[in-house]
Amino acid sequence: MIKFVTYFLFVFFNINAVFSNSAEMKLPIKVVPILTKNQAWLIEDPSTPLVLIEMTFTKTGSSYMPIGKEGLSTLFSNLFLKARNGGNHHEFIAIMDGLKLKVNTNVSHDNLGFSFSFPKENADKVIPLIKTLFNNAVFSEEDVNKNKYGGYTNFAHSNPSYVAQRALHMKVFQGHPYGQNPDGDSQSIQMLRADDIKIFPQAFLAKENLKISFLGSLNEKETQNYANQILQTLPDEKLIKTDDIPYIEPKPVKDLTQIYQDVPQSSIAFIYPMPKYNTLDYYYATIANVSLGLTQESKLWRAARVKKGLVYGISTDIEQWPASTYLYGSASTQGAQTQQILDIVRQKFTNLKTKGISEKDLSFAQNHLTGKIATALIEPRQIINLIHYAQTWNKDIDFLQKYVDAIRSVKLEDVNKFIQNWIDPQKLSFSIVGKNAGCEIPQE
Amino acid sequence: MRIFIISLFLSTIVLTPIIAEQNQPNIATIPLPPAQENKYNIQSFKLPNGLEVLHIPNFRAPVIMQAVCYKIGSADDAQGKSGVAHYLEHLMFRGTKNTPDGVFNKTISEIGAESNAYTQYDTTVYYQIFAKNHLERMMELEADRMQYFEPNPQAFDSEKRIIIEEYQMRVGNDKNEQLYTMTNAAFFANHPYRIPIIGWWEELEKISRDDALDYHKKYYGPNNAILVISGDIDFESTKKLAEKYYGPIPARPTIERNRTQEPKHFQETIRVELRHQTVSAQVQAIYDAPNYRTGDQKEVLALSIFEKILGHDSTGKLYQNLVMQQKIAGNVYASFNPNYHDPYSFVLVASPKTFYDYKELEYAMHVTLKKIINDEINDALVEDAKKNIVYEMDEHFSSLSNISDFIIKGLANGRNLKDMLNFHQNFAQIKTKDVQDVAQKYFKNPPRMIAAGVSLSQLESDQ
């Protein structure tokens, strides 16, 4: 006999979305007005005992640091939880842990982000604590000196995939803020002082450049209350004004970037310029990339992994930053096989240009791109990341529907016209890290 | 061990149903906890062919996860054939009698699903996450490879080459993984947990096509598997679809596990050390410990509480002592996982604050531990640890994949559903004296092993 148990916990809200035919795609986002002119995005989810908060300060990432202070935002991010309460960060962390408050920081080239999670029942104590994080930065010179060289000096011993990616970024964006090392350079790091960290919140963290999102078992009123408390002590405007950094198309690097590491498996990175985000061409590029390297049905995956067994994984993705868009690809293979991977990548780019994609490829890509949205909704952390990402990019709350409509409306002839005009295998840039003497950039 | 993350989709491909619909079999039920003790509303039943099915509802979003767990893992690989369980896991994506090589991955990619598989010591799990309207097709494909596994002949060689690349990525390039491999090989004298899940390179190269086919035939029957369907679907629909697609698969002969077991260990401490630029600076003290299946339940629960007392973030006693007071460690934590089929270990891990603190740290860990087990376990600490455990489990279960994974691993390793879901009550029954007793029993002697990662780059930066 089957026992039936009454559902009483999980029937809370239902994200109304249809994935197979994209008739409707809507997340239950509420827009909550908060202090000054800001707004918070909220998804109510009583199925989690947690409150999740995402905060992003735009134009505060590593590329926006003043000349001579490169690496400052990364150092602030690394020190964020340290040196509180007059320098004893262990005591502060113990208070956080006692309240089950988890904090993560994330610094990119453009933005500085903070993630918080804690049990709803501790909100009354946690929210005032979060508030203090942004206006009570007391750091000792000793803490600054101990931490400022970390990322910079460890770079050479880092994971080869990371080294390959970073080295190539620095080359294709040379001369542009995106080409800087987010950890700073030897001269700027030396110049960083405790006072720089102390003034950092006032200089860069203001209401005017804040995006904030909430998810959990909380309503609009509670969201407003929490957000207003956190924002209360933030200045309305940043002390240091920053202009937008100029848009840049990554510059192709003709020579192969090679870095020696004594590892049996080499890592390969490649970059190709792509059209600016949110243009029609961007959507055509997105479709073309599904065929090239995004999925396990892609041309690269099938050639390098399924047919030849040369790699455990190979993939390409389109990276969209506020001031650049490009295709980034990566693979790893045993040293002696590295040239074969370079050749396959070059060959698949050439084939894409000469043959374009088929009607079947287009339909596959459209279904893939719209269908995969469901997999981003499996847990609360993923859901808040999705909506916060959209808010940070100044999208409307119906962003999913717009994305689906844009993908579905792409026509084959437009994609192939774009491929013909845009793709030029000569513009591929490669880097490899490992033991790869003798490798060369493949030619026609 | 994860093998791939597929992202992907497919609504335009129409395939002939692989498995003919048959009369619905009768369903036997497995004892369930009472409703009030089952806040996650999990229901389970067993098909006549022996397949255990669990339904975990969650209507947060129109997404479903299907997971099939085979109660067999790398620790069951035959002697000299290490890596065969993981090799088979790769081949499972390379075609069946009814579904040619490529169709499975193409289907997954086309519907935008995520698909993955991982081999562990005791289990092998295959799962997919997808929009709710694709459940039937996903079940059809998963049931098909359970019954009609027949990979493309070319896949046997290419998947072996791919695994060698995976080996290099996970082990060859990673000194921390090499330290872990060396540590396990020394900690377990006789039990197959001493062998890496991916296999020893030399044995992996010799595994044949027939080894993989025989392994599937022997172990991949419905009576050796657990199916979990979690997400936006009701129980009745889950039951009907499970009967339709998995019901017709015949049971296979029951297989008893026949693993070599550990002898009684000597008391002396064994040492393993790896010195390299890229290894993480660490000192691990590793102790013998019981598991849920073969150990005393009360002891296992009490040790789980002791783990939190020692190493629960910065409120743990070890952190407070070694990091905050003595300032000799940069971080410290404890790790105890009793969800293995056979007894595993209890590990304390500390990272020396500077290169020069290694020796002192090992001694300080020992002295601090003695002090804690002799004098410091009290009611307040025990109650706080219990609260932390329960809170963390509730938090962990907010994710469909976490709760599925927890349930299938527990069931596959001999726990029952009622015990697993009653964790609030189980921990509530443990008293301070129980924790004091297990701490004395398992930690009064020095650790059975010290494993050290000696970071030469830390030496450079300290100089």
GROMACS .gro file of N, CA and C in nm, chain A residues 37-92:
model
  168
   37LYS      N    1   1.734   5.683  -0.420
   37LYS     CA    2   1.669   5.645  -0.545
   37LYS      C    3   1.689   5.497  -0.577
   38ASN      N    4   1.738   5.422  -0.482
   38ASN     CA    5   1.770   5.282  -0.512
   38ASN      C    6   1.646   5.193  -0.510
   39GLN      N    7   1.666   5.073  -0.562
   39GLN     CA    8   1.562   4.972  -0.554
   39GLN      C    9   1.627   4.836  -0.530
   40ALA      N   10   1.551   4.751  -0.461
   40ALA     CA   11   1.601   4.614  -0.439
   40ALA      C   12   1.514   4.519  -0.516
   41TRP      N   13   1.574   4.415  -0.571
   41TRP     CA   14   1.496   4.307  -0.633
   41TRP      C   15   1.481   4.196  -0.530
   42LEU      N   16   1.360   4.141  -0.526
   42LEU     CA   17   1.330   4.039  -0.425
   42LEU      C   18   1.260   3.920  -0.488
   43ILE      N   19   1.302   3.801  -0.447
   43ILE     CA   20   1.223   3.680  -0.472
   43ILE      C   21   1.192   3.617  -0.338
   44GLU      N   22   1.063   3.603  -0.310
   44GLU     CA   23   1.022   3.540  -0.184
   44GLU      C   24   1.028   3.388  -0.201
   45ASP      N   25   1.104   3.323  -0.114
   45ASP     CA   26   1.116   3.177  -0.121
   45ASP      C   27   1.115   3.119   0.020
   46PRO      N   28   0.999   3.087   0.072
   46PRO     CA   29   0.992   3.036   0.210
   46PRO      C   30   1.049   2.894   0.223
   47SER      N   31   1.088   2.831   0.113
   47SER     CA   32   1.139   2.694   0.125
   47SER      C   33   1.283   2.690   0.178
   48THR      N   34   1.348   2.805   0.187
   48THR     CA   35   1.482   2.806   0.244
   48THR      C   36   1.480   2.877   0.380
   49PRO      N   37   1.555   2.826   0.478
   49PRO     CA   38   1.559   2.894   0.608
   49PRO      C   39   1.648   3.018   0.605
   50LEU      N   40   1.710   3.042   0.491
   50LEU     CA   41   1.808   3.150   0.481
   50LEU      C   42   1.752   3.278   0.422
   51VAL      N   43   1.822   3.387   0.451
   51VAL     CA   44   1.807   3.509   0.372
   51VAL      C   45   1.937   3.523   0.292
   52LEU      N   46   1.924   3.543   0.162
   52LEU     CA   47   2.041   3.565   0.076
   52LEU      C   48   2.040   3.709   0.027
   53ILE      N   49   2.154   3.773   0.033
   53ILE     CA   50   2.166   3.912  -0.016
   53ILE      C   51   2.286   3.919  -0.111
   54GLU      N   52   2.264   3.980  -0.225
   54GLU     CA   53   2.374   4.007  -0.319
   54GLU      C   54   2.388   4.159  -0.333
   55MET      N   55   2.508   4.209  -0.317
   55MET     CA   56   2.534   4.353  -0.336
   55MET      C   57   2.649   4.370  -0.435
   56THR      N   58   2.630   4.456  -0.530
   56THR     CA   59   2.738   4.485  -0.625
   56THR      C   60   2.758   4.636  -0.636
   57PHE      N   61   2.880   4.680  -0.618
   57PHE     CA   62   2.914   4.820  -0.642
   57PHE      C   63   2.980   4.826  -0.780
   58THR      N   64   2.913   4.894  -0.871
   58THR     CA   65   2.963   4.898  -1.008
   58THR      C   66   3.080   4.999  -1.018
   59LYS      N   67   3.157   4.984  -1.122
   59LYS     CA   68   3.274   5.068  -1.149
   59LYS      C   69   3.366   5.079  -1.028
   60THR      N   70   3.385   4.968  -0.962
   60THR     CA   71   3.472   4.964  -0.844
   60THR      C   72   3.570   4.849  -0.856
   61GLY      N   73   3.569   4.784  -0.972
   61GLY     CA   74   3.657   4.669  -0.993
   61GLY      C   75   3.800   4.711  -1.019
   62SER      N   76   3.884   4.614  -1.049
   62SER     CA   77   4.028   4.640  -1.058
   62SER      C   78   4.064   4.739  -1.169
   63SER      N   79   3.982   4.746  -1.274
   63SER     CA   80   4.015   4.836  -1.386
   63SER      C   81   3.985   4.982  -1.353
   64TYR      N   82   3.913   5.006  -1.245
   64TYR     CA   83   3.872   5.143  -1.210
   64TYR      C   84   3.958   5.206  -1.101
   65MET      N   85   4.064   5.139  -1.061
   65MET     CA   86   4.147   5.195  -0.954
   65MET      C   87   4.234   5.308  -1.009
   66PRO      N   88   4.260   5.408  -0.925
   66PRO     CA   89   4.340   5.523  -0.972
   66PRO      C   90   4.480   5.480  -1.016
   67ILE      N   91   4.538   5.558  -1.104
   67ILE     CA   92   4.674   5.529  -1.151
   67ILE      C   93   4.769   5.528  -1.031
   68GLY      N   94   4.850   5.426  -1.024
   68GLY     CA   95   4.943   5.413  -0.911
   68GLY      C   96   4.886   5.333  -0.795
   69LYS      N   97   4.754   5.306  -0.801
   69LYS     CA   98   4.691   5.227  -0.695
   69LYS      C   99   4.630   5.097  -0.751
   70GLU      N  100   4.685   5.049  -0.862
   70GLU     CA  101   4.634   4.927  -0.920
   70GLU      C  102   4.645   4.813  -0.817
   71GLY      N  103   4.542   4.734  -0.807
   71GLY     CA  104   4.541   4.623  -0.709
   71GLY      C  105   4.466   4.657  -0.582
   72LEU      N  106   4.423   4.786  -0.570
   72LEU     CA  107   4.360   4.830  -0.445
   72LEU      C  108   4.227   4.758  -0.418
   73SER      N  109   4.141   4.745  -0.521
   73SER     CA  110   4.010   4.683  -0.496
   73SER      C  111   4.027   4.535  -0.462
   74THR      N  112   4.126   4.470  -0.524
   74THR     CA  113   4.151   4.328  -0.492
   74THR      C  114   4.199   4.316  -0.347
   75LEU      N  115   4.285   4.405  -0.307
   75LEU     CA  116   4.335   4.401  -0.169
   75LEU      C  117   4.221   4.429  -0.070
   76PHE      N  118   4.135   4.526  -0.104
   76PHE     CA  119   4.021   4.554  -0.015
   76PHE      C  120   3.933   4.430  -0.003
   77SER      N  121   3.911   4.366  -0.116
   77SER     CA  122   3.828   4.245  -0.115
   77SER      C  123   3.893   4.137  -0.028
   78ASN      N  124   4.024   4.120  -0.041
   78ASN     CA  125   4.094   4.018   0.039
   78ASN      C  126   4.092   4.051   0.188
   79LEU      N  127   4.094   4.179   0.218
   79LEU     CA  128   4.102   4.221   0.359
   79LEU      C  129   3.965   4.247   0.421
   80PHE      N  130   3.861   4.232   0.341
   80PHE     CA  131   3.729   4.280   0.383
   80PHE      C  132   3.688   4.229   0.522
   81LEU      N  133   3.717   4.104   0.548
   81LEU     CA  134   3.676   4.048   0.677
   81LEU      C  135   3.789   4.050   0.780
   82LYS      N  136   3.903   4.096   0.737
   82LYS     CA  137   4.017   4.095   0.828
   82LYS      C  138   4.036   4.233   0.890
   83ALA      N  139   4.106   4.232   1.000
   83ALA     CA  140   4.144   4.360   1.063
   83ALA      C  141   4.025   4.440   1.109
   84ARG      N  142   3.911   4.375   1.132
   84ARG     CA  143   3.797   4.445   1.191
   84ARG      C  144   3.821   4.464   1.340
   85ASN      N  145   3.744   4.543   1.401
   85ASN     CA  146   3.754   4.565   1.546
   85ASN      C  147   3.896   4.595   1.589
   86GLY      N  148   3.955   4.689   1.522
   86GLY     CA  149   4.089   4.730   1.562
   86GLY      C  150   4.196   4.631   1.525
   87GLY      N  151   4.171   4.549   1.430
   87GLY     CA  152   4.275   4.461   1.381
   87GLY      C  153   4.259   4.316   1.419
   88ASN      N  154   4.170   4.282   1.512
   88ASN     CA  155   4.156   4.141   1.548
   88ASN      C  156   4.044   4.077   1.467
   89HIS      N  157   4.078   4.032   1.348
   89HIS     CA  158   3.973   3.981   1.261
   89HIS      C  159   3.920   3.847   1.309
   90HIS      N  160   3.999   3.772   1.385
   90HIS     CA  161   3.949   3.642   1.432
   90HIS      C  162   3.827   3.658   1.521
   91GLU      N  163   3.831   3.760   1.605
   91GLU     CA  164   3.716   3.783   1.694
   91GLU      C  165   3.593   3.821   1.612
   92PHE      N  166   3.617   3.904   1.512
   92PHE     CA  167   3.504   3.946   1.428
   92PHE      C  168   3.446   3.826   1.353
   0.00000   0.00000   0.00000
